[in-house]
């Protein structure tokens, strides 16, 4: 038997290592990802088999056991047998934290005590691999990297399983499904849900800007009056137009020569964001294509793709001339004017920065220097997607070695009777690195800022003519695509309000890791919490309900800032600022606090919430529009304060109405709030809906017509009215198939409480409305108008259609 062996992470890696070094370092044996899983809680403490709201923290750490599936058993057996006689092991798994764990956990499980050398390579060509073996270091030097990986894995198991069991037991009593809580997964869901709720609740504000043509000796250009405090009254806009008509005065002109450095090199998140927006790729597809460029047979033309930093070590400066020279041979890179010598930028604002690599196990993604001379041979073997991604990586590398983009920034202002008009423009002086990207422009150079101004002198006279009012409208924040969601996960500090904590978390790497974020998003899709809608990622109604449940139970469960703080502690293990056990303790402390809070809520008698998370309960589906109108009228008439949640929870609204609605002589509530039986048509529709989506109709809905209407409204996919033949809005909802409602004649209606669903009469005064974003045209067709105070229904307009949509204030 050989006295030394090489362990790689996977079979393709083993094949490349054998091709590079043969058997010089012993047999090359591949793993298959993780060959060991952590023990389950009940394997450690038998009493933990029964789910209960406790912290599942064992004495010490969770042990490991052989993983199942694939060829894992056979590969583990081969490595185990070889370890019996091996005096030295070369760990040649991936160069990141997870690769360290995959290799070393095998040795730890079998208590291997021989010499262990760590081989780190950031590309998989033969020359890079040979060089990596030549500079291998004792594995003990990577103890912190291993400790950080162990801390993350152990902490995740304790946190995720403890809180999943606690949430399911306390919040989901009697329900048929599990409330899955994940340290990274749940805050990721929360990021998407918060954005979706922002969009749904967004009410656009109409405002006005004034544009005028300015005539000077050298030509003419546009100037704009766009004050920081928007003009929302047309009367004021007309006053500005009147002031600008025929106005003539001296311009204030400021001219500055400015420069802009190139964008940083790519890490995996920046690649995923760019490819998501430019090509419409999912995060997992970007990683898959990058991985193929890295280790695909006959390719290997880029460095390790799971990069988490955007810098290069200074040791790679010597590779610059060779990479640039080979990139400029053929392809589309020959026309890019990289100077000779190239521009080498060091430090935090540059490209080569050793300090910026502290705590990271690999650098930014760049072309592989050892294969670059074979690019012309490799290129025909690449797919169109692989060519697109390599083009992105290569151009970013070349741009980083080119001069700054230099331009002249001209700003002209004119005081028009107290109203400031402004114009700005850029005139390029030297394209510099911008010449590497001829087909696209940065977003900040579009619109008015990009206009070419005529020659302007400070103090010269400008005459204004043809002033116009432009109608504008505020827009909601955009939905996430997978790329921008990954960026949001990476920059979780943006979700933290505390300024000191925000600044500290800016130095962290967000929530999750570059290697796991795409997998987390994919998992949320598989669970039915997120769905793809075109390029965008949106939550299903189930996902939104789960988010609401967990946020109500304890906001820390869905707070990306809390998870970012925990990630900070786990990352600190790599650089020695935190001990492994201390990091695990910190995560456990947070989990234990949340468990205690959930238990306190259970003792206080809060209702079970899991049913609503799956669409099966009544806790969080909204009241009918008529119930909300009735409640609002009581608030106005009696001057009382409504309870929190009365507009979102049917149970809260019903309780409020039963307490404050006027009573008849027999004690009956005026307005007939007593439950009305469910009609056969309602029950038939509900059964088809429940069967199609795998739901359970709650008992409350089976006996109450209004509750049944609310449950149906919550769980069906609503078809929006088409505005015209060219425009249609796809509904946001669960990906589950929907049952079609039964056809009804004009005489047949779903039986509901007549008092609650009574038609609202035509109004005799202006009625304020709340029109959600994207519904302007529908609102106008229904008779709504927009004035200085916002949307309203004029006198005489029937309000029932607005009430049904929940648009009455």
Coordinates of N, CA and C in Angstrom, one line a residue, residues 591-712:
X591 N -30.5 32.2 19.5 CA -31.6 31.2 19.4 C -32.4 30.9 20.7
X592 N -31.6 30.9 21.8 CA -32.3 30.7 23.1 C -33.2 31.8 23.5
X593 N -32.8 33.1 23.1 CA -33.6 34.2 23.4 C -34.9 34.2 22.6
X594 N -34.8 33.8 21.3 CA -36.0 33.7 20.5 C -36.9 32.6 21.0
X595 N -36.3 31.5 21.4 CA -37.2 30.4 21.9 C -37.9 30.8 23.2
X596 N -37.2 31.6 24.1 CA -37.9 32.1 25.3 C -39.0 33.0 24.9
X597 N -38.8 33.9 23.9 CA -39.8 34.8 23.6 C -41.0 34.1 23.0
X598 N -40.8 33.1 22.2 CA -41.9 32.3 21.6 C -42.7 31.6 22.7
X599 N -42.0 31.1 23.7 CA -42.6 30.4 24.8 C -43.5 31.3 25.6
X600 N -42.9 32.6 25.8 CA -43.7 33.6 26.6 C -45.0 33.9 25.9
X601 N -44.9 34.0 24.5 CA -46.1 34.3 23.7 C -47.1 33.2 23.9
X602 N -46.6 31.9 23.9 CA -47.6 30.8 24.1 C -48.3 30.8 25.4
X603 N -47.5 31.2 26.5 CA -48.1 31.3 27.8 C -49.1 32.4 27.9
X604 N -48.8 33.5 27.1 CA -49.8 34.6 27.1 C -51.0 34.3 26.3
X605 N -51.1 33.2 25.7 CA -52.3 32.8 25.0 C -52.5 33.3 23.6
X606 N -51.4 33.5 22.9 CA -51.5 33.9 21.5 C -52.0 32.8 20.7
X607 N -52.7 33.0 19.7 CA -53.3 32.0 18.9 C -52.3 31.2 18.0
X608 N -52.6 30.0 17.7 CA -51.8 29.2 16.8 C -51.8 29.9 15.4
X609 N -50.6 30.0 14.8 CA -50.5 30.8 13.6 C -50.1 30.0 12.4
X610 N -49.7 28.7 12.5 CA -49.2 28.0 11.4 C -50.2 27.8 10.3
X611 N -51.5 27.6 10.7 CA -52.5 27.4 9.7 C -52.5 28.6 8.7
X612 N -52.3 29.8 9.2 CA -52.3 30.9 8.3 C -51.1 31.0 7.4
X613 N -50.0 30.4 7.9 CA -48.8 30.4 7.1 C -49.0 29.5 5.9
X614 N -49.8 28.5 6.1 CA -50.0 27.6 4.9 C -51.3 27.9 4.2
X615 N -52.0 29.0 4.7 CA -53.3 29.4 4.1 C -54.4 28.6 4.7
X616 N -54.2 27.9 5.9 CA -55.3 27.1 6.4 C -56.0 27.7 7.6
X617 N -55.6 28.8 8.1 CA -56.1 29.3 9.3 C -56.8 30.7 9.1
X618 N -57.2 31.3 10.1 CA -57.9 32.6 10.0 C -57.2 33.7 10.7
X619 N -56.0 33.4 11.3 CA -55.3 34.4 12.0 C -54.9 35.6 11.2
X620 N -54.4 35.4 10.0 CA -53.8 36.5 9.3 C -54.4 36.8 8.0
X621 N -55.5 36.1 7.6 CA -56.1 36.6 6.3 C -57.0 37.8 6.6
X622 N -57.1 38.7 5.6 CA -57.7 40.0 5.9 C -59.3 39.9 6.0
X623 N -59.9 40.9 6.6 CA -61.3 41.0 6.6 C -61.8 41.4 5.2
X624 N -63.1 41.2 5.0 CA -63.7 41.7 3.7 C -63.6 43.2 3.6
X625 N -63.6 43.7 2.4 CA -63.6 45.2 2.3 C -64.8 45.9 3.0
X626 N -66.0 45.2 3.0 CA -67.1 45.8 3.7 C -66.9 45.8 5.2
X627 N -66.3 44.8 5.8 CA -65.9 44.8 7.2 C -65.0 46.0 7.5
X628 N -64.0 46.2 6.7 CA -63.1 47.3 6.9 C -63.8 48.7 6.8
X629 N -64.7 48.8 5.8 CA -65.5 50.0 5.7 C -66.3 50.3 6.9
X630 N -67.0 49.2 7.4 CA -67.8 49.3 8.6 C -67.0 49.7 9.8
X631 N -65.8 49.1 9.9 CA -65.0 49.4 11.1 C -64.5 50.9 11.0
X632 N -64.1 51.3 9.8 CA -63.6 52.7 9.6 C -64.7 53.7 9.9
X633 N -66.0 53.4 9.5 CA -67.1 54.3 9.8 C -67.3 54.4 11.3
X634 N -67.2 53.3 12.1 CA -67.3 53.3 13.5 C -66.2 54.1 14.2
X635 N -65.0 54.0 13.6 CA -63.9 54.8 14.2 C -64.2 56.3 14.0
X636 N -64.7 56.7 12.8 CA -65.0 58.1 12.6 C -66.2 58.6 13.4
X637 N -67.2 57.8 13.5 CA -68.4 58.2 14.2 C -68.2 58.3 15.7
X638 N -67.5 57.3 16.3 CA -67.4 57.3 17.7 C -66.1 57.9 18.2
X639 N -65.1 58.2 17.3 CA -63.9 58.8 17.7 C -63.0 57.9 18.5
X640 N -63.1 56.6 18.2 CA -62.4 55.6 19.0 C -61.1 55.2 18.2
X641 N -60.2 54.6 18.9 CA -58.9 54.1 18.3 C -59.1 52.7 17.9
X642 N -58.9 52.3 16.7 CA -59.1 50.9 16.3 C -57.9 50.1 16.8
X643 N -58.1 48.8 17.0 CA -57.0 47.9 17.4 C -55.9 47.7 16.3
X644 N -54.7 47.5 16.7 CA -53.7 47.2 15.6 C -54.0 45.9 14.9
X645 N -53.9 45.9 13.6 CA -54.1 44.7 12.8 C -55.6 44.5 12.3
X646 N -56.4 45.5 12.6 CA -57.8 45.3 12.2 C -58.1 45.3 10.7
X647 N -57.1 45.9 10.0 CA -57.3 45.9 8.5 C -56.6 44.7 7.8
X648 N -55.9 43.9 8.6 CA -55.2 42.7 8.1 C -55.7 41.4 8.6
X649 N -56.3 41.4 9.8 CA -56.8 40.2 10.4 C -58.3 40.2 10.6
X650 N -58.9 39.2 10.0 CA -60.4 39.1 10.1 C -60.9 38.9 11.5
X651 N -60.1 38.1 12.3 CA -60.5 37.9 13.7 C -60.5 39.1 14.5
X652 N -59.4 40.0 14.3 CA -59.3 41.2 15.1 C -60.4 42.2 14.6
X653 N -60.7 42.2 13.3 CA -61.7 43.1 12.9 C -63.1 42.7 13.4
X654 N -63.4 41.4 13.3 CA -64.7 40.9 13.8 C -64.9 41.2 15.3
X655 N -63.9 41.0 16.0 CA -64.0 41.3 17.5 C -64.3 42.8 17.7
X656 N -63.6 43.6 17.0 CA -63.8 45.1 17.1 C -65.2 45.5 16.7
X657 N -65.7 44.9 15.6 CA -67.1 45.2 15.2 C -68.1 44.7 16.2
X658 N -67.9 43.5 16.8 CA -68.9 43.0 17.7 C -68.9 43.8 19.0
X659 N -67.8 44.4 19.3 CA -67.8 45.2 20.6 C -68.4 46.6 20.4
X660 N -68.2 47.2 19.2 CA -68.6 48.6 19.0 C -69.7 48.9 18.1
X661 N -70.2 47.9 17.3 CA -71.3 48.1 16.4 C -72.6 48.3 17.2
X662 N -73.5 49.2 16.8 CA -74.7 49.5 17.5 C -75.6 48.2 17.6
X663 N -76.2 48.0 18.8 CA -77.0 46.8 19.0 C -78.5 47.1 18.8
X664 N -79.2 46.1 18.3 CA -80.7 46.2 18.3 C -81.3 46.0 19.6
X665 N -82.6 46.1 19.7 CA -83.3 45.9 21.0 C -83.0 44.6 21.6
X666 N -82.9 43.5 20.8 CA -82.7 42.2 21.4 C -81.3 41.9 21.7
X667 N -80.4 42.9 21.6 CA -79.0 42.7 21.8 C -78.2 42.2 20.6
X668 N -78.9 42.1 19.4 CA -78.3 41.7 18.2 C -77.5 42.9 17.6
X669 N -76.4 42.6 17.0 CA -75.6 43.7 16.4 C -76.3 44.2 15.2
X670 N -76.5 45.5 15.1 CA -77.0 46.1 13.9 C -76.0 45.9 12.8
X671 N -76.4 45.5 11.7 CA -75.5 45.2 10.6 C -75.3 43.7 10.4
X672 N -76.0 42.9 11.3 CA -76.0 41.5 11.1 C -74.6 40.9 11.1
X673 N -73.9 41.0 12.2 CA -72.6 40.4 12.3 C -72.6 39.0 12.7
X674 N -73.7 38.5 13.1 CA -73.8 37.0 13.4 C -73.4 36.2 12.2
X675 N -72.7 35.1 12.4 CA -72.2 34.3 11.3 C -73.4 33.8 10.4
X676 N -73.2 33.9 9.1 CA -74.2 33.4 8.2 C -73.7 32.1 7.6
X677 N -74.5 31.1 7.4 CA -74.0 29.8 6.9 C -73.4 30.0 5.6
X678 N -72.4 29.1 5.3 CA -71.7 29.1 4.0 C -72.7 28.5 3.0
X679 N -72.7 29.1 1.8 CA -73.6 28.7 0.7 C -72.9 27.4 0.1
X680 N -73.7 26.6 -0.6 CA -73.2 25.5 -1.4 C -72.2 25.9 -2.4
X681 N -72.4 27.0 -3.1 CA -71.5 27.5 -4.1 C -70.1 27.8 -3.5
X682 N -70.1 28.5 -2.4 CA -68.9 28.8 -1.7 C -68.1 27.6 -1.3
X683 N -68.8 26.6 -0.7 CA -68.2 25.4 -0.2 C -67.6 24.6 -1.4
X684 N -68.3 24.5 -2.5 CA -67.8 23.8 -3.7 C -66.6 24.4 -4.2
X685 N -66.6 25.8 -4.3 CA -65.4 26.5 -4.8 C -64.2 26.3 -3.8
X686 N -64.5 26.4 -2.5 CA -63.4 26.2 -1.5 C -62.8 24.8 -1.6
X687 N -63.7 23.8 -1.8 CA -63.1 22.4 -1.8 C -62.2 22.2 -3.0
X688 N -62.6 22.8 -4.2 CA -61.8 22.7 -5.4 C -60.5 23.4 -5.2
X689 N -60.5 24.6 -4.6 CA -59.3 25.4 -4.3 C -58.4 24.6 -3.3
X690 N -59.0 24.1 -2.3 CA -58.2 23.4 -1.3 C -57.5 22.1 -1.9
X691 N -58.3 21.4 -2.8 CA -57.7 20.2 -3.4 C -56.6 20.6 -4.4
X692 N -56.8 21.7 -5.1 CA -55.8 22.1 -6.1 C -54.5 22.5 -5.5
X693 N -54.6 23.2 -4.3 CA -53.4 23.7 -3.6 C -52.9 22.9 -2.4
X694 N -53.6 21.8 -2.1 CA -53.2 21.0 -1.0 C -53.4 21.7 0.3
X695 N -54.5 22.4 0.5 CA -54.8 23.2 1.7 C -55.9 22.5 2.5
X696 N -56.1 22.9 3.7 CA -57.2 22.4 4.6 C -58.1 23.6 4.9
X697 N -59.4 23.5 4.6 CA -60.3 24.6 4.9 C -60.5 24.7 6.4
X698 N -60.2 25.8 7.0 CA -60.3 26.0 8.5 C -61.8 25.9 8.9
X699 N -61.9 25.4 10.2 CA -63.2 25.2 10.7 C -64.0 26.5 10.7
X700 N -63.4 27.6 11.0 CA -64.0 28.9 11.1 C -64.7 29.3 9.8
X701 N -64.0 29.0 8.7 CA -64.5 29.3 7.4 C -65.6 28.4 7.0
X702 N -65.7 27.2 7.5 CA -66.7 26.2 7.1 C -68.1 26.6 7.7
X703 N -68.1 27.5 8.7 CA -69.3 27.8 9.4 C -69.7 29.3 9.2
X704 N -68.8 30.1 8.6 CA -69.1 31.5 8.5 C -68.9 32.0 7.1
X705 N -69.9 32.5 6.5 CA -69.9 32.9 5.1 C -68.8 34.0 4.8
X706 N -68.7 35.0 5.7 CA -67.7 36.1 5.5 C -66.3 35.5 5.7
X707 N -66.1 34.7 6.7 CA -64.8 34.1 6.8 C -64.4 33.2 5.6
X708 N -65.4 32.5 5.1 CA -65.1 31.7 3.9 C -64.7 32.6 2.7
X709 N -65.4 33.7 2.6 CA -65.1 34.6 1.5 C -63.7 35.1 1.6
X710 N -63.3 35.5 2.8 CA -61.9 36.0 3.1 C -60.9 34.9 2.8
X711 N -61.2 33.6 3.2 CA -60.2 32.5 3.0 C -60.1 32.3 1.5
X712 N -61.2 32.3 0.7 CA -61.1 32.1 -0.7 C -60.3 33.2 -1.4

